[in-house]
Coordinates of C-alpha atoms and ligand atoms in Angstrom, one line a residue:
Chain A
M1 CA -132.8 -106.8 25.6
Y2 CA -135.2 -105.3 28.0
V3 CA -134.3 -103.9 31.5
P4 CA -137.4 -103.9 33.8
D5 CA -138.4 -100.6 35.3
F6 CA -137.0 -99.3 38.5
E7 CA -136.8 -96.1 40.4
Y8 CA -133.4 -94.3 39.9
H9 CA -131.5 -92.4 42.5
A10 CA -128.2 -90.6 42.1
P11 CA -127.2 -89.1 45.5
N12 CA -124.4 -86.5 45.7
T13 CA -122.8 -87.6 48.9
V14 CA -122.1 -90.8 50.7
A15 CA -124.3 -89.6 53.6
E16 CA -127.2 -88.9 51.3
A17 CA -126.7 -92.3 49.6
C18 CA -126.7 -94.0 53.1
A19 CA -129.9 -92.1 53.9
I20 CA -131.7 -93.3 50.8
L21 CA -130.5 -96.9 51.3
A22 CA -131.6 -96.8 55.0
E23 CA -135.1 -95.8 53.9
L24 CA -135.4 -98.4 51.1
G25 CA -133.7 -101.3 52.9
D26 CA -133.5 -104.5 50.7
R27 CA -135.8 -103.0 48.1
A28 CA -132.7 -101.1 46.7
T29 CA -129.6 -102.3 44.8
V30 CA -126.5 -100.3 44.6
L31 CA -125.2 -99.5 41.1
A32 CA -121.5 -98.9 40.5
G33 CA -120.1 -99.8 37.1
G34 CA -123.2 -101.8 36.3
T35 CA -121.4 -104.6 34.5
D36 CA -122.8 -107.2 36.8
V37 CA -126.0 -105.4 37.8
L38 CA -127.2 -104.6 34.3
H39 CA -126.1 -108.0 33.1
K40 CA -128.3 -109.7 35.8
M41 CA -131.3 -107.3 35.1
K42 CA -131.1 -108.2 31.3
V43 CA -131.1 -111.9 31.9
G44 CA -133.9 -111.6 34.5
K45 CA -131.8 -112.6 37.6
L46 CA -132.3 -109.3 39.3
T47 CA -135.4 -107.0 39.5
P48 CA -134.6 -104.2 41.9
E49 CA -137.4 -101.8 42.7
H50 CA -134.8 -99.0 43.2
L51 CA -131.3 -98.5 41.8
V52 CA -129.0 -96.2 43.9
S53 CA -126.2 -95.0 41.6
L54 CA -122.8 -94.2 43.1
K55 CA -121.7 -92.2 40.0
N56 CA -121.6 -88.8 41.7
L57 CA -119.5 -90.0 44.6
D58 CA -116.1 -88.9 43.0
E59 CA -114.3 -89.2 46.4
L60 CA -114.7 -93.0 46.2
R61 CA -112.7 -93.1 42.9
E62 CA -109.4 -92.1 44.6
I63 CA -106.3 -94.3 45.1
R64 CA -104.0 -92.7 47.7
E65 CA -101.1 -93.3 50.1
E66 CA -101.7 -92.7 53.8
P67 CA -99.3 -93.3 56.7
G68 CA -99.3 -97.1 57.2
R69 CA -101.5 -98.0 54.3
V70 CA -102.6 -97.6 50.7
V71 CA -106.3 -96.7 50.3
I72 CA -108.3 -97.7 47.2
G73 CA -111.7 -96.1 46.7
A74 CA -114.5 -98.6 46.0
L75 CA -115.3 -96.9 42.7
A76 CA -111.8 -97.2 41.3
S77 CA -112.2 -99.0 37.9
H78 CA -110.1 -102.0 36.9
N79 CA -108.2 -99.8 34.4
Q80 CA -107.6 -97.2 37.1
I81 CA -106.0 -99.8 39.2
Y82 CA -104.0 -101.1 36.2
N83 CA -102.8 -97.6 35.4
S84 CA -102.1 -96.4 39.0
R85 CA -98.5 -95.3 39.3
L86 CA -98.8 -95.6 43.1
L87 CA -100.0 -99.3 42.9
Q88 CA -97.4 -100.1 40.2
R89 CA -94.7 -98.8 42.5
R90 CA -96.0 -100.4 45.8
Y91 CA -97.8 -103.6 44.8
L92 CA -97.5 -104.3 41.1
S93 CA -99.2 -107.6 41.6
L94 CA -102.5 -105.8 42.0
P95 CA -102.4 -103.8 38.7
L96 CA -101.2 -107.0 37.0
A97 CA -104.2 -108.9 38.4
A98 CA -106.6 -106.2 37.2
H99 CA -104.9 -106.5 33.8
T100 CA -105.9 -110.2 33.6
M101 CA -109.6 -109.3 33.8
A102 CA -112.2 -108.8 31.2
S103 CA -112.0 -106.7 28.1
N104 CA -110.8 -103.1 28.0
Q105 CA -114.4 -101.9 27.7
I106 CA -115.5 -103.8 30.9
C107 CA -112.3 -102.6 32.7
N108 CA -113.3 -99.0 32.1
L109 CA -116.7 -99.6 33.6
G110 CA -116.2 -102.3 36.3
T111 CA -115.1 -101.2 39.7
V112 CA -113.1 -102.9 42.5
G113 CA -116.0 -102.4 44.9
G114 CA -118.4 -104.2 42.5
N115 CA -115.9 -107.0 42.0
I116 CA -115.9 -107.5 45.7
V117 CA -119.5 -107.1 46.6
N118 CA -120.7 -109.3 43.7
G119 CA -119.0 -112.1 45.7
V120 CA -118.4 -114.7 43.0
P121 CA -115.6 -117.2 43.5
S122 CA -114.1 -116.4 40.1
A123 CA -113.6 -112.6 40.8
D124 CA -110.0 -111.7 40.1
L125 CA -109.3 -108.9 42.6
P126 CA -110.3 -110.4 46.0
P127 CA -107.7 -113.1 46.1
I128 CA -104.7 -110.8 45.5
L129 CA -106.2 -108.2 47.9
I130 CA -106.6 -110.9 50.6
A131 CA -103.1 -112.1 50.0
L132 CA -102.0 -108.5 50.8
D133 CA -104.1 -108.6 54.0
A134 CA -106.6 -105.9 52.8
S135 CA -109.5 -104.8 54.9
I136 CA -112.7 -103.0 53.7
R137 CA -114.8 -100.2 55.1
L138 CA -118.5 -100.4 55.0
T139 CA -120.6 -97.3 55.6
S140 CA -124.3 -97.0 56.4
A141 CA -126.7 -94.7 58.2
R142 CA -125.9 -96.6 61.4
G143 CA -122.1 -95.7 61.1
E144 CA -119.0 -97.4 59.8
R145 CA -117.3 -100.7 60.3
T146 CA -114.1 -102.2 59.1
L147 CA -113.4 -105.8 58.5
P148 CA -110.8 -108.0 57.0
L149 CA -111.7 -108.7 53.3
E150 CA -111.0 -112.4 54.1
D151 CA -114.0 -112.5 56.5
F152 CA -116.4 -110.8 54.0
F153 CA -117.2 -113.9 51.9
Y154 CA -119.0 -117.0 53.2
G155 CA -120.5 -118.7 50.2
S156 CA -121.0 -118.3 46.4
A157 CA -122.3 -114.8 45.9
Q158 CA -122.8 -114.6 49.7
T159 CA -121.1 -111.8 51.6
R160 CA -121.5 -110.1 54.9
I161 CA -122.7 -106.8 53.5
E162 CA -126.0 -105.8 55.0
P163 CA -128.9 -103.8 53.4
G164 CA -128.1 -100.2 53.6
E165 CA -124.3 -100.6 53.6
I166 CA -122.0 -99.2 51.0
L167 CA -118.4 -100.4 50.5
T168 CA -116.4 -97.2 50.5
E169 CA -112.8 -98.2 50.6
I170 CA -110.3 -101.0 50.5
S171 CA -107.2 -100.6 52.6
I172 CA -103.8 -102.4 52.2
P173 CA -101.6 -102.2 55.2
D174 CA -97.8 -101.6 54.8
Q175 CA -96.3 -105.0 54.4
Q176 CA -93.9 -107.3 56.1
T177 CA -94.1 -109.3 53.0
T178 CA -91.4 -109.3 50.4
G179 CA -93.4 -110.5 47.4
S180 CA -96.8 -111.1 46.0
T181 CA -98.4 -112.3 42.7
Y182 CA -101.6 -113.4 41.0
M183 CA -101.5 -116.3 38.6
K184 CA -104.6 -117.1 36.6
F185 CA -105.6 -119.7 34.0
G186 CA -108.4 -118.7 31.7
L187 CA -109.5 -120.1 28.4
R188 CA -108.0 -117.1 26.5
R189 CA -105.3 -114.7 27.6
S190 CA -107.7 -111.7 27.6
G191 CA -111.1 -111.3 28.9
A192 CA -111.8 -114.8 30.3
L193 CA -113.0 -115.7 33.8
A194 CA -110.5 -117.8 35.9
V195 CA -110.8 -121.6 35.4
A196 CA -108.6 -121.5 38.5
A197 CA -106.2 -118.9 40.0
A198 CA -103.9 -118.5 42.9
A199 CA -102.8 -115.4 44.7
V200 CA -99.8 -115.6 47.1
S201 CA -97.8 -113.3 49.2
V202 CA -94.5 -114.3 50.9
Q203 CA -92.1 -113.0 53.5
V204 CA -88.6 -114.3 52.7
S205 CA -85.3 -113.7 54.3
G206 CA -82.2 -115.5 53.2
D207 CA -83.4 -118.9 52.0
T208 CA -86.2 -119.2 54.6
L209 CA -89.9 -118.6 54.3
H210 CA -91.0 -116.6 57.3
G211 CA -94.6 -115.9 56.2
V212 CA -96.9 -116.9 53.4
R213 CA -100.5 -116.4 52.3
I214 CA -102.2 -118.5 49.6
V215 CA -105.6 -117.5 48.4
L216 CA -107.5 -119.3 45.5
A217 CA -110.1 -118.3 43.0
S218 CA -112.6 -120.6 41.3
A219 CA -111.4 -123.3 43.6
A220 CA -114.4 -123.5 46.0
P221 CA -117.8 -121.9 46.4
T222 CA -116.1 -118.9 47.8
V223 CA -112.7 -117.3 47.5
L224 CA -110.5 -119.7 49.5
R225 CA -107.5 -119.0 51.8
V226 CA -105.6 -122.2 52.6
T227 CA -104.4 -121.4 56.1
A228 CA -103.5 -125.0 57.1
A229 CA -101.1 -125.2 54.2
E230 CA -99.6 -121.9 55.0
R231 CA -98.8 -122.9 58.6
S232 CA -97.0 -126.0 57.5
L233 CA -94.7 -124.0 55.2
I234 CA -93.7 -121.3 57.6
G235 CA -90.1 -121.3 58.9
R236 CA -88.9 -123.8 56.3
R237 CA -86.1 -123.6 53.8
I238 CA -87.1 -122.7 50.3
D239 CA -86.4 -125.4 47.7
D240 CA -88.3 -127.1 44.9
E241 CA -89.6 -129.7 47.3
L242 CA -91.2 -127.1 49.6
L243 CA -92.9 -125.4 46.6
T244 CA -94.3 -128.8 45.3
E245 CA -95.6 -129.5 48.8
A246 CA -97.3 -126.2 48.9
G247 CA -98.9 -126.8 45.6
N248 CA -100.2 -130.2 46.8
F249 CA -101.6 -128.7 49.9
A250 CA -103.5 -126.1 48.0
A251 CA -104.9 -128.6 45.6
Q252 CA -106.1 -130.9 48.4
A253 CA -107.7 -127.9 50.2
S254 CA -109.6 -126.8 47.1
R255 CA -113.2 -127.9 46.5
P256 CA -113.8 -126.9 42.9
R257 CA -116.9 -127.8 40.9
D258 CA -117.3 -129.2 37.4
S259 CA -118.5 -126.6 34.9
I260 CA -118.2 -125.9 31.2
R261 CA -114.9 -124.1 31.9
G262 CA -113.2 -127.1 33.5
S263 CA -113.8 -130.3 35.5
A264 CA -113.2 -130.4 39.2
E265 CA -110.2 -132.7 38.7
Y266 CA -108.6 -130.5 36.1
R267 CA -109.1 -127.5 38.4
K268 CA -107.5 -129.2 41.4
N269 CA -104.5 -130.0 39.2
L270 CA -104.3 -126.4 38.0
V271 CA -104.5 -125.1 41.6
G272 CA -101.4 -127.2 42.4
V273 CA -99.4 -126.0 39.5
L274 CA -100.5 -122.3 39.8
T275 CA -99.7 -122.2 43.5
K276 CA -96.3 -123.6 43.0
R277 CA -95.5 -121.2 40.2
A278 CA -96.9 -118.2 42.0
L279 CA -94.9 -118.9 45.0
R280 CA -91.7 -119.2 43.0
K281 CA -92.4 -115.9 41.2
A282 CA -93.3 -114.0 44.4
I283 CA -90.1 -115.3 46.1
E284 CA -87.9 -114.5 43.1
E285 CA -89.5 -111.3 41.8
G286 CA -91.1 -109.5 44.8
H287 CA -94.5 -107.8 44.3
A288 CA -94.8 -108.5 40.6
Chain B
M1 CA -129.1 -85.1 39.2
A2 CA -130.9 -84.8 35.9
Q3 CA -134.3 -83.1 36.0
A4 CA -137.0 -85.7 36.6
I5 CA -140.4 -85.3 34.8
T6 CA -143.4 -87.4 35.8
D7 CA -146.1 -87.8 33.3
K8 CA -149.9 -88.1 33.9
D9 CA -149.5 -91.9 34.1
G10 CA -146.9 -91.6 36.8
V11 CA -144.0 -92.6 34.6
K12 CA -140.8 -90.8 35.5
R13 CA -138.5 -89.6 32.8
Y14 CA -135.2 -87.7 33.0
L15 CA -134.1 -84.8 31.0
I16 CA -130.4 -85.5 30.3
T17 CA -127.7 -84.0 28.1
L18 CA -125.5 -86.3 26.1
N19 CA -122.4 -84.6 24.5
V20 CA -122.1 -86.8 21.4
N21 CA -119.4 -86.2 18.8
G22 CA -119.1 -82.6 19.9
D23 CA -122.9 -81.8 19.9
A24 CA -125.0 -81.5 23.0
H25 CA -128.2 -83.4 22.7
T26 CA -130.9 -82.9 25.4
V27 CA -133.1 -86.1 25.5
L28 CA -135.8 -87.4 27.7
V29 CA -135.2 -91.0 28.8
K30 CA -136.7 -93.4 31.2
G31 CA -134.4 -94.7 34.0
N32 CA -134.1 -98.1 32.3
A33 CA -133.1 -96.7 28.9
I34 CA -129.8 -98.3 27.7
L35 CA -127.3 -95.9 26.1
T36 CA -126.9 -98.0 22.9
N37 CA -130.7 -97.7 22.4
V38 CA -130.8 -94.0 23.1
L39 CA -128.0 -93.4 20.6
R40 CA -129.6 -95.5 17.9
D41 CA -133.3 -94.9 18.4
Q42 CA -133.5 -91.3 19.7
L43 CA -130.4 -89.7 18.2
D44 CA -130.5 -91.8 15.0
L45 CA -126.8 -92.7 15.3
T46 CA -127.1 -96.3 14.1
G47 CA -123.4 -96.8 13.5
T48 CA -123.2 -98.2 17.1
K49 CA -124.3 -101.9 16.7
K50 CA -126.0 -104.3 19.0
G51 CA -124.8 -107.9 19.2
C52 CA -124.9 -109.8 22.5
E53 CA -126.2 -106.9 24.6
L54 CA -124.3 -108.5 27.6
G55 CA -120.8 -107.0 27.3
D56 CA -119.2 -109.9 25.4
C57 CA -119.0 -108.8 21.8
G58 CA -118.0 -105.1 21.8
S59 CA -120.1 -104.2 18.8
C60 CA -121.8 -101.5 20.9
T61 CA -118.4 -99.9 21.9
V62 CA -118.5 -96.1 22.2
L63 CA -115.9 -93.8 23.9
L64 CA -117.1 -92.4 27.2
D65 CA -114.9 -89.5 28.2
G66 CA -112.4 -90.9 25.7
K67 CA -112.4 -94.5 27.0
P68 CA -114.0 -97.4 25.3
V69 CA -117.0 -98.9 27.1
D70 CA -119.8 -101.3 26.1
S71 CA -122.7 -99.0 25.7
C72 CA -125.1 -101.9 26.2
L73 CA -124.1 -102.0 29.9
V74 CA -124.5 -98.3 30.5
L75 CA -127.8 -96.7 31.5
A76 CA -128.4 -93.5 29.5
V77 CA -129.0 -91.5 32.7
E78 CA -125.5 -92.5 33.9
A79 CA -124.0 -90.9 30.8
D80 CA -125.7 -87.5 31.6
G81 CA -123.3 -84.7 31.0
R82 CA -120.4 -86.9 29.7
Q83 CA -118.6 -86.8 26.4
I84 CA -119.4 -89.6 24.0
T85 CA -117.8 -90.5 20.7
T86 CA -119.6 -92.9 18.4
I87 CA -118.3 -94.1 15.0
E88 CA -120.1 -91.2 13.4
G89 CA -117.7 -88.8 15.1
V90 CA -114.5 -90.3 14.0
A91 CA -114.3 -89.0 10.4
A92 CA -113.6 -85.2 10.3
N93 CA -114.7 -82.7 7.6
G94 CA -115.8 -85.5 5.3
R95 CA -112.4 -87.3 5.4
L96 CA -112.0 -90.7 6.9
D97 CA -109.7 -91.0 9.9
E98 CA -106.4 -92.7 9.2
I99 CA -107.5 -95.8 11.1
Q100 CA -110.7 -96.1 8.9
Q101 CA -108.6 -95.7 5.7
S102 CA -106.2 -98.3 6.9
M103 CA -109.0 -100.8 7.6
I104 CA -110.1 -100.3 4.0
N105 CA -106.6 -100.6 2.7
H106 CA -106.0 -103.9 4.5
A107 CA -109.3 -105.5 3.7
A108 CA -110.0 -105.6 7.4
V109 CA -113.7 -105.1 6.9
Q110 CA -116.0 -107.9 5.7
C111 CA -119.5 -107.8 6.9
G112 CA -118.6 -104.7 8.8
Y113 CA -120.7 -105.5 11.9
C114 CA -117.7 -105.3 14.4
T115 CA -116.0 -102.5 12.5
P116 CA -117.4 -99.5 14.4
G117 CA -116.5 -100.9 17.7
M118 CA -113.2 -102.1 16.4
V119 CA -112.3 -98.7 15.1
L120 CA -113.2 -97.0 18.3
S121 CA -111.2 -99.4 20.4
A122 CA -108.2 -99.0 18.1
K123 CA -108.5 -95.2 18.1
A124 CA -108.6 -95.1 21.9
L125 CA -105.4 -97.2 22.0
L126 CA -103.5 -95.0 19.4
T127 CA -104.5 -91.9 21.3
R128 CA -103.1 -93.2 24.5
N129 CA -100.2 -95.1 23.0
P130 CA -99.2 -93.9 19.5
N131 CA -96.6 -96.7 19.2
P132 CA -98.1 -99.9 20.4
S133 CA -96.7 -103.4 20.0
E134 CA -98.7 -106.0 18.2
Q135 CA -99.5 -107.6 21.5
E136 CA -100.9 -104.3 22.8
V137 CA -103.0 -104.0 19.7
R138 CA -104.4 -107.5 20.2
E139 CA -105.1 -106.8 23.8
A140 CA -106.9 -103.5 23.0
I141 CA -109.3 -105.2 20.5
S142 CA -109.8 -108.3 22.5
G143 CA -113.2 -107.1 23.7
N144 CA -114.3 -106.7 20.0
L145 CA -115.4 -110.0 18.5
C146 CA -115.2 -110.4 14.7
R147 CA -116.8 -113.3 13.0
C148 CA -115.4 -112.7 9.6
T149 CA -111.8 -111.6 9.3
G150 CA -109.7 -113.7 11.7
Y151 CA -108.2 -110.5 13.1
V152 CA -104.9 -110.6 11.1
H153 CA -106.0 -107.9 8.7
I154 CA -107.4 -105.8 11.5
V155 CA -104.2 -106.0 13.5
E156 CA -102.2 -105.1 10.4
A157 CA -104.4 -102.1 9.8
V158 CA -103.9 -100.8 13.3
M159 CA -100.1 -101.4 13.2
A160 CA -99.9 -99.6 9.8
T161 CA -101.8 -96.6 11.2
A162 CA -99.5 -96.5 14.3
Q163 CA -96.5 -96.5 12.0
G164 CA -97.8 -93.8 9.7
R165 CA -98.0 -96.1 6.7
V166 CA -101.5 -95.2 5.6
T167 CA -102.1 -93.3 2.4
P168 CA -105.5 -92.7 0.8
D169 CA -104.7 -94.7 -2.4
D170 CA -102.5 -97.4 -0.9
H171 CA -104.0 -100.7 -1.9
Ligands
LIG1 C1 -118.2 -109.5 29.6 C2 -117.8 -109.5 31.1 C3 -116.6 -110.0 31.4 C4 -116.2 -110.1 32.8 N1 -115.0 -110.6 33.1 C5 -114.5 -110.6 34.4 C6 -113.3 -111.1 34.7 O1 -112.5 -111.5 33.9 N2 -112.9 -111.1 36.1 C7 -113.8 -110.7 37.0 O2 -113.4 -110.8 38.2 N3 -115.0 -110.2 36.7 C8 -115.4 -110.1 35.4 N4 -116.7 -109.7 35.1 C9 -117.6 -109.3 36.2 C10 -117.7 -107.7 36.5 O3 -117.2 -106.9 35.4 C11 -116.8 -107.4 37.7 O4 -117.2 -108.2 38.8 C12 -116.9 -105.9 38.1 O5 -115.8 -105.6 38.9 C13 -118.2 -105.5 38.7 O6 -118.1 -104.1 39.1 P1 -119.2 -103.1 38.8 O7 -118.7 -101.8 39.3 O8 -119.6 -103.2 37.4 O9 -120.4 -103.7 39.7 P2 -122.0 -103.5 39.6 O10 -122.5 -104.3 38.5 O11 -122.3 -102.1 39.6 O12 -122.3 -104.1 41.1 C14 -122.0 -105.5 41.3 C15 -122.6 -105.8 42.7 O13 -122.0 -105.1 43.8 C16 -122.9 -104.2 44.4 N5 -122.0 -103.0 44.6 C17 -121.2 -102.4 43.7 N6 -120.4 -101.5 44.3 C18 -120.8 -101.4 45.6 C19 -120.4 -100.6 46.7 N7 -119.5 -99.7 46.5 N8 -121.0 -100.8 47.9 C20 -122.0 -101.7 48.0 N9 -122.5 -102.5 47.0 C21 -121.9 -102.4 45.8 C22 -124.0 -104.1 43.5 O14 -125.2 -103.8 44.2 C23 -124.1 -105.4 42.8 O15 -124.7 -106.3 43.7 C24 -117.1 -109.6 33.8 C25 -118.3 -109.1 33.4 C26 -118.7 -109.0 32.1 C27 -120.1 -108.5 31.7
LIG2 S1 -123.8 -105.6 22.3 FE1 -122.6 -104.6 23.9 S2 -121.0 -106.0 24.1 FE2 -122.2 -107.0 22.7
LIG3 S1 -116.1 -107.9 9.7 FE1 -117.9 -109.2 10.1 S2 -117.8 -109.3 12.2 FE2 -116.0 -108.4 11.8

């Protein structure tokens, strides 16, 4: 399979990368793991004049703890997230979500930054990161900005990244939540995209739900947080009825499409079941 | 960055070093050269197979710094300076690796097309985790599609290797 010609750049620092991107504008495509970019170039969906590789920016591979937050570099691979002791200890739900993705070979190449910026509604990491209230930092020659990950997506493969910007890090603030989880249904256990998936986080004390976030994948043209449903659940006593109601809310809020992986009706049904199960798990098992 | 050389037609090529199976190879590649093709066509290491070329089948699996990756989704320039193991580098001193011997013993090879990638995925697993469960073996090879064997013999071969049950004449 042929990959069309392009000009290749491999800057050594973030500043240098930003300078190159500022000069090239939308003629350049950023290259991280390449699992989406090279795929698209091979099937003719993408023909960039310039590829700007981030491979030399080792500082963006780091996963570290800072006061008040956990910081994940945009170049951390899925397997790095899965194997991170720090993330396993703090938010096991995130490594486990990374483990539901793709094959081992893809998980060694693909990065969390690429998974976010690619912007597809079936991506596995954005839902759980949004459930954990993550924000992202975008850096360009013009400076830096931080925004909630939730506000980054606005349509299928449409994000608020601007030409010249690099996603440098993802930041998870210390939590009030008591539990979180990601539950996905794919057509095989390993290496399949989500037919539908639900990420949740909960704040529980005693038998009361004090806080909840519900975020769905493959349930709308974009990753979907169902805030209306969340509001109606807060402050209520946790029982089976409440969880069923939450599932129904999430199913109603979803706007899935028919595709070869599943019909819209089937997906709505799945969303209901997965949301209910995910909530129960997060309530009972914490961040797992 | 690798040294760039522009020829008289204005085509840019990069002088890169691939450390393959312990040998350093300096090769001249265009930016759009895919690692699988450079291994096969420029270094003549044709053990690495090409199937889907889109990351789905795993027949192009190589180890990059010890970790399995689909070489069909890696630009050769991106592998500059890194350590690569292909199937040609698995046997040592003319002797098959235990995992290779075990695949033969268990009749885990039919047409053989998936086998190089399968061996490398299994080898990486056993290096990281010498005592995997069957589930872990299945997960580790889930990115290597086999059209022939139904996987049962392959999984048995990997489990037997892990448990040290491989002998050269065990049939
Ligand atoms: C066989 C196969 C199976 C897959 N299975 C799954 C799956 O189960 N779940 C799933 O979610 N995904 C899956 N994917 C998709 C893909 O692997 C992931 O989305 C991956 O995380 C992409 O990361 P990457 O580093 O390879 O991105 P790249 O391909 O390098 O980049 C993707 C996009 O993001 C941009 N980009 C990347 N990094 C940055 C950055 N730091 N700053 C600015 N822009 C950036 C690129 O310009 C490009 O537009 C699969 C892909 C393949 C080929
Ligand atoms: S040829 Fe690379 S995964 Fe199929
Ligand atoms: S032995 Fe034929 S594809 Fe696996």
